Amino acid sequence: MLEVRNLRSGYGATEVLHAVSLTVKAGQSVCIIGANGAGKTTLLRTLAGLIRPTAGRILLAGEEIVALSTSARLARGLALVPEGRRVFAPMTVEENLEMGAFRRLWPRRDRGVAQDLAMVFELFPRLQERRRQAAGLLSGGEQQMLAIGRALMGRPRLLLLDEPSMGLAPRVVQEIFATIRRLNAEGMSILLAEQNANMALRSAAHGYVLAEGEIVRADAGAVLMRDAGVRAAYLGL
Ligand code: ATP
């Protein structure tokens, strides 16, 4: 589904990612773990087209997408759930969700939009209850659900999630991860960046460890979970 080869990216003259390569197979759930500042957000934003890489290739279902805009990548099935949710605070829950389907609202609202709204509300009943409320009034967990729902409205094949557990209570984190696992079980390919290595490795088939902009380990999630070095550095054990 996604093939990243020797990707170099950063900000101006500062290179943050140094030749990063990784693979997400169709239907696979993959996580990237790493400390604060390792480059996880830079990686996901580069994959989504928000930062231009200086070198490397990004293949989505075999197609080179490195020169495409964010919306062209979305049209091909790649959607980002950004760090910090970034919901549109003054807009209602329903309007936020519709923004995720903006390509299908004009010039005429596609009938599929209503079906997709129903699908998101089935996944997150809490959002249905609050559909007319301003998104800024939701709890952190509800905003995370909304950010995921908004991405799903773009009908992605690959979902990029940037630290969905950030700032949420453990019970809410469990709920969010249960939803991510359900989406994956239903066939969605997932690439998840997390500082919460414990939750991430438990729910992903495969994991990569990113340190200072380089992939330093790659293995099955269960193997990384048992690895002494990973446990000491990222699980606090
Ligand atoms: P976090 O968990 O804090 O989001 P991260 O692994 O996602 O960490 P990045 O946010 O990708 O890491 O940051 C990687 C490096 O890039 C850091 O050294 C950071 O200071 C730097 N950086 C991030 N954003 C910018 C920016 N807009 N301009 C310059 N440098 C930046």
PDB file of C-alpha atoms and ligand atoms in Angstrom:
ATOM      1  CA  MET A   1       0.000   0.000   0.000  1.00  0.00           C
ATOM      2  CA  LEU A   2       2.783   2.386   0.993  1.00  0.00           C
ATOM      3  CA  GLU A   3       6.445   2.172   0.150  1.00  0.00           C
ATOM      4  CA  VAL A   4       8.774   4.868   1.451  1.00  0.00           C
ATOM      5  CA  ARG A   5      12.344   4.817   0.215  1.00  0.00           C
ATOM      6  CA  ASN A   6      15.277   6.888   1.436  1.00  0.00           C
ATOM      7  CA  LEU A   7      13.090   9.815   2.364  1.00  0.00           C
ATOM      8  CA  ARG A   8      14.892  12.974   3.416  1.00  0.00           C
ATOM      9  CA  SER A   9      12.879  15.838   4.801  1.00  0.00           C
ATOM     10  CA  GLY A  10      13.002  18.714   7.242  1.00  0.00           C
ATOM     11  CA  TYR A  11      12.657  22.452   7.581  1.00  0.00           C
ATOM     12  CA  GLY A  12      14.752  24.757   5.423  1.00  0.00           C
ATOM     13  CA  ALA A  13      18.387  23.757   5.778  1.00  0.00           C
ATOM     14  CA  THR A  14      17.634  21.506   8.766  1.00  0.00           C
ATOM     15  CA  GLU A  15      17.306  17.889   7.706  1.00  0.00           C
ATOM     16  CA  VAL A  16      15.143  15.990  10.236  1.00  0.00           C
ATOM     17  CA  LEU A  17      14.595  12.683   8.412  1.00  0.00           C
ATOM     18  CA  HIS A  18      17.753  11.010   7.112  1.00  0.00           C
ATOM     19  CA  ALA A  19      16.966   8.433   4.420  1.00  0.00           C
ATOM     20  CA  VAL A  20      13.917   6.837   6.049  1.00  0.00           C
ATOM     21  CA  SER A  21      12.517   3.692   4.418  1.00  0.00           C
ATOM     22  CA  LEU A  22       9.426   1.779   5.481  1.00  0.00           C
ATOM     23  CA  THR A  23       6.587  -0.317   4.127  1.00  0.00           C
ATOM     24  CA  VAL A  24       2.906  -0.686   4.952  1.00  0.00           C
ATOM     25  CA  LYS A  25       1.321  -3.663   3.237  1.00  0.00           C
ATOM     26  CA  ALA A  26      -2.325  -3.553   2.180  1.00  0.00           C
ATOM     27  CA  GLY A  27      -4.508  -4.136   5.223  1.00  0.00           C
ATOM     28  CA  GLN A  28      -1.544  -3.980   7.603  1.00  0.00           C
ATOM     29  CA  SER A  29      -1.318  -1.972  10.795  1.00  0.00           C
ATOM     30  CA  VAL A  30       2.120  -0.444  11.309  1.00  0.00           C
ATOM     31  CA  CYS A  31       3.413   1.836  14.045  1.00  0.00           C
ATOM     32  CA  ILE A  32       6.340   4.200  14.351  1.00  0.00           C
ATOM     33  CA  ILE A  33       7.516   4.720  17.877  1.00  0.00           C
ATOM     34  CA  GLY A  34      10.085   7.216  19.021  1.00  0.00           C
ATOM     35  CA  ALA A  35      10.827   9.844  21.598  1.00  0.00           C
ATOM     36  CA  ASN A  36       9.692  13.433  21.518  1.00  0.00           C
ATOM     37  CA  GLY A  37      11.470  15.136  18.606  1.00  0.00           C
ATOM     38  CA  ALA A  38      12.499  11.927  16.820  1.00  0.00           C
ATOM     39  CA  GLY A  39      10.772  13.101  13.643  1.00  0.00           C
ATOM     40  CA  LYS A  40       7.454  11.210  13.694  1.00  0.00           C
ATOM     41  CA  THR A  41       5.330  14.251  12.921  1.00  0.00           C
ATOM     42  CA  THR A  42       7.741  15.397  10.225  1.00  0.00           C
ATOM     43  CA  LEU A  43       7.471  11.944   8.632  1.00  0.00           C
ATOM     44  CA  LEU A  44       3.668  11.836   8.603  1.00  0.00           C
ATOM     45  CA  ARG A  45       3.384  15.424   7.380  1.00  0.00           C
ATOM     46  CA  THR A  46       5.830  14.661   4.581  1.00  0.00           C
ATOM     47  CA  LEU A  47       3.822  11.580   3.593  1.00  0.00           C
ATOM     48  CA  ALA A  48       0.627  13.656   3.567  1.00  0.00           C
ATOM     49  CA  GLY A  49       2.213  16.298   1.314  1.00  0.00           C
ATOM     50  CA  LEU A  50       2.386  19.095   3.885  1.00  0.00           C
ATOM     51  CA  ILE A  51       6.195  19.173   3.803  1.00  0.00           C
ATOM     52  CA  ARG A  52       8.214  18.680   0.625  1.00  0.00           C
ATOM     53  CA  PRO A  53      10.983  16.124   0.978  1.00  0.00           C
ATOM     54  CA  THR A  54      14.437  16.900  -0.391  1.00  0.00           C
ATOM     55  CA  ALA A  55      14.995  13.334  -1.601  1.00  0.00           C
ATOM     56  CA  GLY A  56      13.408   9.905  -1.708  1.00  0.00           C
ATOM     57  CA  ARG A  57      10.343   8.181  -3.024  1.00  0.00           C
ATOM     58  CA  ILE A  58       6.800   7.738  -1.725  1.00  0.00           C
ATOM     59  CA  LEU A  59       4.791   5.065  -3.532  1.00  0.00           C
ATOM     60  CA  LEU A  60       1.088   4.695  -2.770  1.00  0.00           C
ATOM     61  CA  ALA A  61      -0.307   1.467  -4.216  1.00  0.00           C
ATOM     62  CA  GLY A  62       2.633   1.496  -6.625  1.00  0.00           C
ATOM     63  CA  GLU A  63       2.174   5.094  -7.783  1.00  0.00           C
ATOM     64  CA  GLU A  64       4.820   7.754  -7.113  1.00  0.00           C
ATOM     65  CA  ILE A  65       3.012  10.505  -5.181  1.00  0.00           C
ATOM     66  CA  VAL A  66       5.961  12.603  -4.028  1.00  0.00           C
ATOM     67  CA  ALA A  67       5.110  15.477  -6.409  1.00  0.00           C
ATOM     68  CA  LEU A  68       1.365  15.447  -5.655  1.00  0.00           C
ATOM     69  CA  SER A  69      -0.505  17.937  -3.462  1.00  0.00           C
ATOM     70  CA  THR A  70      -2.154  16.941  -0.184  1.00  0.00           C
ATOM     71  CA  SER A  71      -5.601  16.919  -1.783  1.00  0.00           C
ATOM     72  CA  ALA A  72      -4.391  14.812  -4.713  1.00  0.00           C
ATOM     73  CA  ARG A  73      -2.953  12.331  -2.205  1.00  0.00           C
ATOM     74  CA  LEU A  74      -6.276  12.320  -0.364  1.00  0.00           C
ATOM     75  CA  ALA A  75      -8.075  11.642  -3.639  1.00  0.00           C
ATOM     76  CA  ARG A  76      -5.836   8.584  -4.020  1.00  0.00           C
ATOM     77  CA  GLY A  77      -6.723   7.290  -0.582  1.00  0.00           C
ATOM     78  CA  LEU A  78      -4.198   8.712   1.860  1.00  0.00           C
ATOM     79  CA  ALA A  79      -5.633  10.675   4.803  1.00  0.00           C
ATOM     80  CA  LEU A  80      -3.898  12.207   7.833  1.00  0.00           C
ATOM     81  CA  VAL A  81      -5.299  12.530  11.339  1.00  0.00           C
ATOM     82  CA  PRO A  82      -2.991  15.318  12.538  1.00  0.00           C
ATOM     83  CA  GLU A  83      -1.253  15.690  15.857  1.00  0.00           C
ATOM     84  CA  GLY A  84      -3.392  17.744  18.235  1.00  0.00           C
ATOM     85  CA  ARG A  85      -6.572  16.856  16.228  1.00  0.00           C
ATOM     86  CA  ARG A  86      -6.852  20.316  14.597  1.00  0.00           C
ATOM     87  CA  VAL A  87     -10.642  20.295  14.516  1.00  0.00           C
ATOM     88  CA  PHE A  88     -12.384  23.439  13.253  1.00  0.00           C
ATOM     89  CA  ALA A  89     -13.495  24.724  16.672  1.00  0.00           C
ATOM     90  CA  PRO A  90     -16.325  27.121  15.728  1.00  0.00           C
ATOM     91  CA  MET A  91     -17.895  24.666  13.259  1.00  0.00           C
ATOM     92  CA  THR A  92     -20.322  21.952  14.324  1.00  0.00           C
ATOM     93  CA  VAL A  93     -19.357  18.295  14.566  1.00  0.00           C
ATOM     94  CA  GLU A  94     -21.291  17.551  11.400  1.00  0.00           C
ATOM     95  CA  GLU A  95     -19.684  20.437   9.487  1.00  0.00           C
ATOM     96  CA  ASN A  96     -16.248  19.215  10.553  1.00  0.00           C
ATOM     97  CA  LEU A  97     -17.059  15.764   9.205  1.00  0.00           C
ATOM     98  CA  GLU A  98     -18.339  17.221   5.953  1.00  0.00           C
ATOM     99  CA  MET A  99     -15.036  19.066   5.516  1.00  0.00           C
ATOM    100  CA  GLY A 100     -13.400  15.655   5.281  1.00  0.00           C
ATOM    101  CA  ALA A 101     -15.538  15.024   2.201  1.00  0.00           C
ATOM    102  CA  PHE A 102     -15.105  18.484   0.698  1.00  0.00           C
ATOM    103  CA  ARG A 103     -14.345  17.117  -2.762  1.00  0.00           C
ATOM    104  CA  ARG A 104     -17.816  15.583  -2.810  1.00  0.00           C
ATOM    105  CA  LEU A 105     -19.791  18.623  -1.597  1.00  0.00           C
ATOM    106  CA  TRP A 106     -19.425  20.882  -4.639  1.00  0.00           C
ATOM    107  CA  PRO A 107     -20.834  21.593  -7.133  1.00  0.00           C
ATOM    108  CA  ARG A 108     -23.431  19.116  -5.946  1.00  0.00           C
ATOM    109  CA  ARG A 109     -23.482  17.178  -2.695  1.00  0.00           C
ATOM    110  CA  ASP A 110     -22.771  13.551  -3.498  1.00  0.00           C
ATOM    111  CA  ARG A 111     -25.283  11.118  -1.985  1.00  0.00           C
ATOM    112  CA  GLY A 112     -22.433   9.057  -0.588  1.00  0.00           C
ATOM    113  CA  VAL A 113     -21.672  11.846   1.912  1.00  0.00           C
ATOM    114  CA  ALA A 114     -24.800  11.036   3.951  1.00  0.00           C
ATOM    115  CA  GLN A 115     -23.896   7.334   3.918  1.00  0.00           C
ATOM    116  CA  ASP A 116     -20.402   8.094   5.122  1.00  0.00           C
ATOM    117  CA  LEU A 117     -21.749  10.349   7.886  1.00  0.00           C
ATOM    118  CA  ALA A 118     -23.926   7.448   9.019  1.00  0.00           C
ATOM    119  CA  MET A 119     -20.879   5.157   8.970  1.00  0.00           C
ATOM    120  CA  VAL A 120     -18.882   7.591  11.156  1.00  0.00           C
ATOM    121  CA  PHE A 121     -21.823   7.981  13.572  1.00  0.00           C
ATOM    122  CA  GLU A 122     -22.104   4.202  13.825  1.00  0.00           C
ATOM    123  CA  LEU A 123     -18.405   4.044  14.690  1.00  0.00           C
ATOM    124  CA  PHE A 124     -18.620   6.971  17.146  1.00  0.00           C
ATOM    125  CA  PRO A 125     -22.176   7.256  18.561  1.00  0.00           C
ATOM    126  CA  ARG A 126     -20.992  10.120  20.799  1.00  0.00           C
ATOM    127  CA  LEU A 127     -20.411  12.259  17.704  1.00  0.00           C
ATOM    128  CA  GLN A 128     -23.974  11.678  16.560  1.00  0.00           C
ATOM    129  CA  GLU A 129     -25.301  12.877  19.920  1.00  0.00           C
ATOM    130  CA  ARG A 130     -23.232  16.026  19.536  1.00  0.00           C
ATOM    131  CA  ARG A 131     -23.569  16.576  15.825  1.00  0.00           C
ATOM    132  CA  ARG A 132     -24.965  20.124  16.180  1.00  0.00           C
ATOM    133  CA  GLN A 133     -22.477  21.232  18.841  1.00  0.00           C
ATOM    134  CA  ALA A 134     -19.411  23.340  18.123  1.00  0.00           C
ATOM    135  CA  ALA A 135     -16.373  21.083  17.857  1.00  0.00           C
ATOM    136  CA  GLY A 136     -14.434  23.326  20.219  1.00  0.00           C
ATOM    137  CA  LEU A 137     -16.772  22.350  23.055  1.00  0.00           C
ATOM    138  CA  LEU A 138     -16.003  18.635  22.792  1.00  0.00           C
ATOM    139  CA  SER A 139     -13.708  16.806  25.217  1.00  0.00           C
ATOM    140  CA  GLY A 140     -10.215  15.857  24.037  1.00  0.00           C
ATOM    141  CA  GLY A 141     -11.305  12.270  23.373  1.00  0.00           C
ATOM    142  CA  GLU A 142     -14.337  13.386  21.400  1.00  0.00           C
ATOM    143  CA  GLN A 143     -12.170  15.759  19.365  1.00  0.00           C
ATOM    144  CA  GLN A 144      -9.850  12.841  18.588  1.00  0.00           C
ATOM    145  CA  MET A 145     -12.855  10.800  17.441  1.00  0.00           C
ATOM    146  CA  LEU A 146     -13.927  13.742  15.305  1.00  0.00           C
ATOM    147  CA  ALA A 147     -10.472  14.056  13.739  1.00  0.00           C
ATOM    148  CA  ILE A 148     -10.532  10.344  12.872  1.00  0.00           C
ATOM    149  CA  GLY A 149     -14.100  10.601  11.569  1.00  0.00           C
ATOM    150  CA  ARG A 150     -13.190  13.605   9.430  1.00  0.00           C
ATOM    151  CA  ALA A 151     -10.328  11.640   7.851  1.00  0.00           C
ATOM    152  CA  LEU A 152     -12.648   8.673   7.218  1.00  0.00           C
ATOM    153  CA  MET A 153     -15.029  10.961   5.312  1.00  0.00           C
ATOM    154  CA  GLY A 154     -12.315  11.138   2.623  1.00  0.00           C
ATOM    155  CA  ARG A 155     -12.742   7.347   2.147  1.00  0.00           C
ATOM    156  CA  PRO A 156      -9.064   6.564   2.666  1.00  0.00           C
ATOM    157  CA  ARG A 157      -7.351   3.251   2.024  1.00  0.00           C
ATOM    158  CA  LEU A 158      -4.447   4.245   4.229  1.00  0.00           C
ATOM    159  CA  LEU A 159      -4.953   6.202   7.426  1.00  0.00           C
ATOM    160  CA  LEU A 160      -2.014   8.098   8.948  1.00  0.00           C
ATOM    161  CA  LEU A 161      -2.521   8.817  12.644  1.00  0.00           C
ATOM    162  CA  ASP A 162      -0.222  11.202  14.499  1.00  0.00           C
ATOM    163  CA  GLU A 163      -0.222  10.546  18.251  1.00  0.00           C
ATOM    164  CA  PRO A 164      -3.909   9.860  18.758  1.00  0.00           C
ATOM    165  CA  SER A 165      -3.331   9.142  22.471  1.00  0.00           C
ATOM    166  CA  MET A 166      -1.823  12.554  23.212  1.00  0.00           C
ATOM    167  CA  GLY A 167      -3.274  14.183  26.322  1.00  0.00           C
ATOM    168  CA  LEU A 168      -6.079  11.651  26.776  1.00  0.00           C
ATOM    169  CA  ALA A 169      -7.068   9.677  29.868  1.00  0.00           C
ATOM    170  CA  PRO A 170      -6.129   5.958  29.796  1.00  0.00           C
ATOM    171  CA  ARG A 171      -9.739   4.827  29.428  1.00  0.00           C
ATOM    172  CA  VAL A 172     -10.236   7.128  26.419  1.00  0.00           C
ATOM    173  CA  VAL A 173      -6.943   5.954  24.906  1.00  0.00           C
ATOM    174  CA  GLN A 174      -8.221   2.363  25.146  1.00  0.00           C
ATOM    175  CA  GLU A 175     -11.388   3.370  23.354  1.00  0.00           C
ATOM    176  CA  ILE A 176      -9.537   5.170  20.547  1.00  0.00           C
ATOM    177  CA  PHE A 177      -7.187   2.219  20.037  1.00  0.00           C
ATOM    178  CA  ALA A 178     -10.105  -0.229  19.997  1.00  0.00           C
ATOM    179  CA  THR A 179     -11.580   1.818  17.148  1.00  0.00           C
ATOM    180  CA  ILE A 180      -8.267   1.860  15.277  1.00  0.00           C
ATOM    181  CA  ARG A 181      -8.061  -1.939  15.603  1.00  0.00           C
ATOM    182  CA  ARG A 182     -11.627  -2.274  14.375  1.00  0.00           C
ATOM    183  CA  LEU A 183     -10.910  -0.120  11.308  1.00  0.00           C
ATOM    184  CA  ASN A 184      -7.876  -2.270  10.586  1.00  0.00           C
ATOM    185  CA  ALA A 185      -9.898  -5.485  11.040  1.00  0.00           C
ATOM    186  CA  GLU A 186     -12.329  -4.129   8.463  1.00  0.00           C
ATOM    187  CA  GLY A 187      -9.479  -3.761   5.968  1.00  0.00           C
ATOM    188  CA  MET A 188      -8.054  -0.261   6.466  1.00  0.00           C
ATOM    189  CA  SER A 189      -4.275   0.049   6.236  1.00  0.00           C
ATOM    190  CA  ILE A 190      -2.912   2.003   9.190  1.00  0.00           C
ATOM    191  CA  LEU A 191       0.304   3.916   9.861  1.00  0.00           C
ATOM    192  CA  LEU A 192       0.381   5.185  13.413  1.00  0.00           C
ATOM    193  CA  ALA A 193       3.012   7.402  15.072  1.00  0.00           C
ATOM    194  CA  GLU A 194       3.065   7.221  18.859  1.00  0.00           C
ATOM    195  CA  GLN A 195       5.085   8.129  21.912  1.00  0.00           C
ATOM    196  CA  ASN A 196       2.816   5.682  23.762  1.00  0.00           C
ATOM    197  CA  ALA A 197       4.877   2.713  22.582  1.00  0.00           C
ATOM    198  CA  ASN A 198       3.021   0.252  24.762  1.00  0.00           C
ATOM    199  CA  MET A 199      -0.380   0.857  23.155  1.00  0.00           C
ATOM    200  CA  ALA A 200       1.085   1.243  19.678  1.00  0.00           C
ATOM    201  CA  LEU A 201       3.107  -1.994  19.701  1.00  0.00           C
ATOM    202  CA  ARG A 202       0.193  -3.920  21.129  1.00  0.00           C
ATOM    203  CA  SER A 203      -2.144  -2.896  18.373  1.00  0.00           C
ATOM    204  CA  ALA A 204       0.183  -2.936  15.349  1.00  0.00           C
ATOM    205  CA  ALA A 205       1.417  -5.988  13.471  1.00  0.00           C
ATOM    206  CA  HIS A 206       4.693  -4.309  12.622  1.00  0.00           C
ATOM    207  CA  GLY A 207       6.715  -1.559  14.260  1.00  0.00           C
ATOM    208  CA  TYR A 208       9.543   0.798  13.402  1.00  0.00           C
ATOM    209  CA  VAL A 209      11.664   2.643  15.923  1.00  0.00           C
ATOM    210  CA  LEU A 210      12.575   6.167  14.799  1.00  0.00           C
ATOM    211  CA  ALA A 211      15.466   7.860  16.623  1.00  0.00           C
ATOM    212  CA  GLU A 212      16.935  11.200  15.585  1.00  0.00           C
ATOM    213  CA  GLY A 213      15.415  10.917  12.142  1.00  0.00           C
ATOM    214  CA  GLU A 214      16.583   7.393  11.385  1.00  0.00           C
ATOM    215  CA  ILE A 215      14.884   4.007  11.525  1.00  0.00           C
ATOM    216  CA  VAL A 216      16.986   2.094  14.046  1.00  0.00           C
ATOM    217  CA  ARG A 217      14.817  -1.021  14.503  1.00  0.00           C
ATOM    218  CA  ALA A 218      12.050  -2.728  12.564  1.00  0.00           C
ATOM    219  CA  ASP A 219      10.250  -5.885  13.583  1.00  0.00           C
ATOM    220  CA  ALA A 220       6.916  -7.439  14.463  1.00  0.00           C
ATOM    221  CA  GLY A 221       5.133  -5.421  17.155  1.00  0.00           C
ATOM    222  CA  ALA A 222       5.180  -8.390  19.524  1.00  0.00           C
ATOM    223  CA  VAL A 223       8.944  -8.852  19.045  1.00  0.00           C
ATOM    224  CA  LEU A 224       9.702  -5.174  19.739  1.00  0.00           C
ATOM    225  CA  MET A 225       7.483  -5.365  22.797  1.00  0.00           C
ATOM    226  CA  ARG A 226       9.752  -8.087  24.267  1.00  0.00           C
ATOM    227  CA  ASP A 227      13.014  -6.475  23.164  1.00  0.00           C
ATOM    228  CA  ALA A 228      15.136  -5.393  26.125  1.00  0.00           C
ATOM    229  CA  GLY A 229      16.501  -2.260  24.406  1.00  0.00           C
ATOM    230  CA  VAL A 230      13.049  -1.135  23.297  1.00  0.00           C
ATOM    231  CA  ARG A 231      11.593  -1.842  26.725  1.00  0.00           C
ATOM    232  CA  ALA A 232      14.264   0.217  28.439  1.00  0.00           C
ATOM    233  CA  ALA A 233      14.166   3.152  26.014  1.00  0.00           C
ATOM    234  CA  TYR A 234      10.479   3.402  25.119  1.00  0.00           C
ATOM    235  CA  LEU A 235       8.436   1.437  27.624  1.00  0.00           C
ATOM    236  CA  GLY A 236      10.163   2.643  30.779  1.00  0.00           C
ATOM    237  CA  LEU A 237      10.720  -0.952  31.935  1.00  0.00           C
TER     238      LEU A 237
HETATM  239  P1  ATP B   1       6.675  15.089  18.932  1.00  0.00           P
HETATM  240  O1  ATP B   1       6.264  13.884  19.662  1.00  0.00           O
HETATM  241  O2  ATP B   1       7.134  16.190  19.822  1.00  0.00           O
HETATM  242  O3  ATP B   1       5.691  15.544  17.896  1.00  0.00           O
HETATM  243  P2  ATP B   1       8.175  14.052  16.759  1.00  0.00           P
HETATM  244  O4  ATP B   1       8.870  12.750  16.817  1.00  0.00           O
HETATM  245  O5  ATP B   1       6.873  14.094  16.052  1.00  0.00           O
HETATM  246  O6  ATP B   1       8.004  14.633  18.187  1.00  0.00           O
HETATM  247  P3  ATP B   1       8.948  16.215  15.060  1.00  0.00           P
HETATM  248  O7  ATP B   1       7.819  17.077  15.515  1.00  0.00           O
HETATM  249  O8  ATP B   1       8.848  15.619  13.713  1.00  0.00           O
HETATM  250  O9  ATP B   1       9.189  15.052  16.101  1.00  0.00           O
HETATM  251  O10 ATP B   1      10.277  17.056  15.191  1.00  0.00           O
HETATM  252  C1  ATP B   1      11.527  16.578  14.737  1.00  0.00           C
HETATM  253  C2  ATP B   1      12.578  17.684  14.788  1.00  0.00           C
HETATM  254  O11 ATP B   1      12.203  18.727  13.894  1.00  0.00           O
HETATM  255  C3  ATP B   1      12.726  18.333  16.144  1.00  0.00           C
HETATM  256  O12 ATP B   1      14.090  18.545  16.357  1.00  0.00           O
HETATM  257  C4  ATP B   1      11.993  19.632  16.019  1.00  0.00           C
HETATM  258  O13 ATP B   1      12.559  20.616  16.846  1.00  0.00           O
HETATM  259  C5  ATP B   1      12.174  19.977  14.560  1.00  0.00           C
HETATM  260  N1  ATP B   1      11.043  20.757  14.037  1.00  0.00           N
HETATM  261  C6  ATP B   1       9.738  20.426  14.127  1.00  0.00           C
HETATM  262  N2  ATP B   1       8.959  21.342  13.531  1.00  0.00           N
HETATM  263  C7  ATP B   1       9.784  22.303  13.041  1.00  0.00           C
HETATM  264  C8  ATP B   1       9.593  23.521  12.316  1.00  0.00           C
HETATM  265  N3  ATP B   1       8.394  23.933  11.939  1.00  0.00           N
HETATM  266  N4  ATP B   1      10.709  24.218  11.979  1.00  0.00           N
HETATM  267  C9  ATP B   1      11.936  23.797  12.348  1.00  0.00           C
HETATM  268  N5  ATP B   1      12.191  22.656  13.026  1.00  0.00           N
HETATM  269  C10 ATP B   1      11.145  21.922  13.375  1.00  0.00           C
END
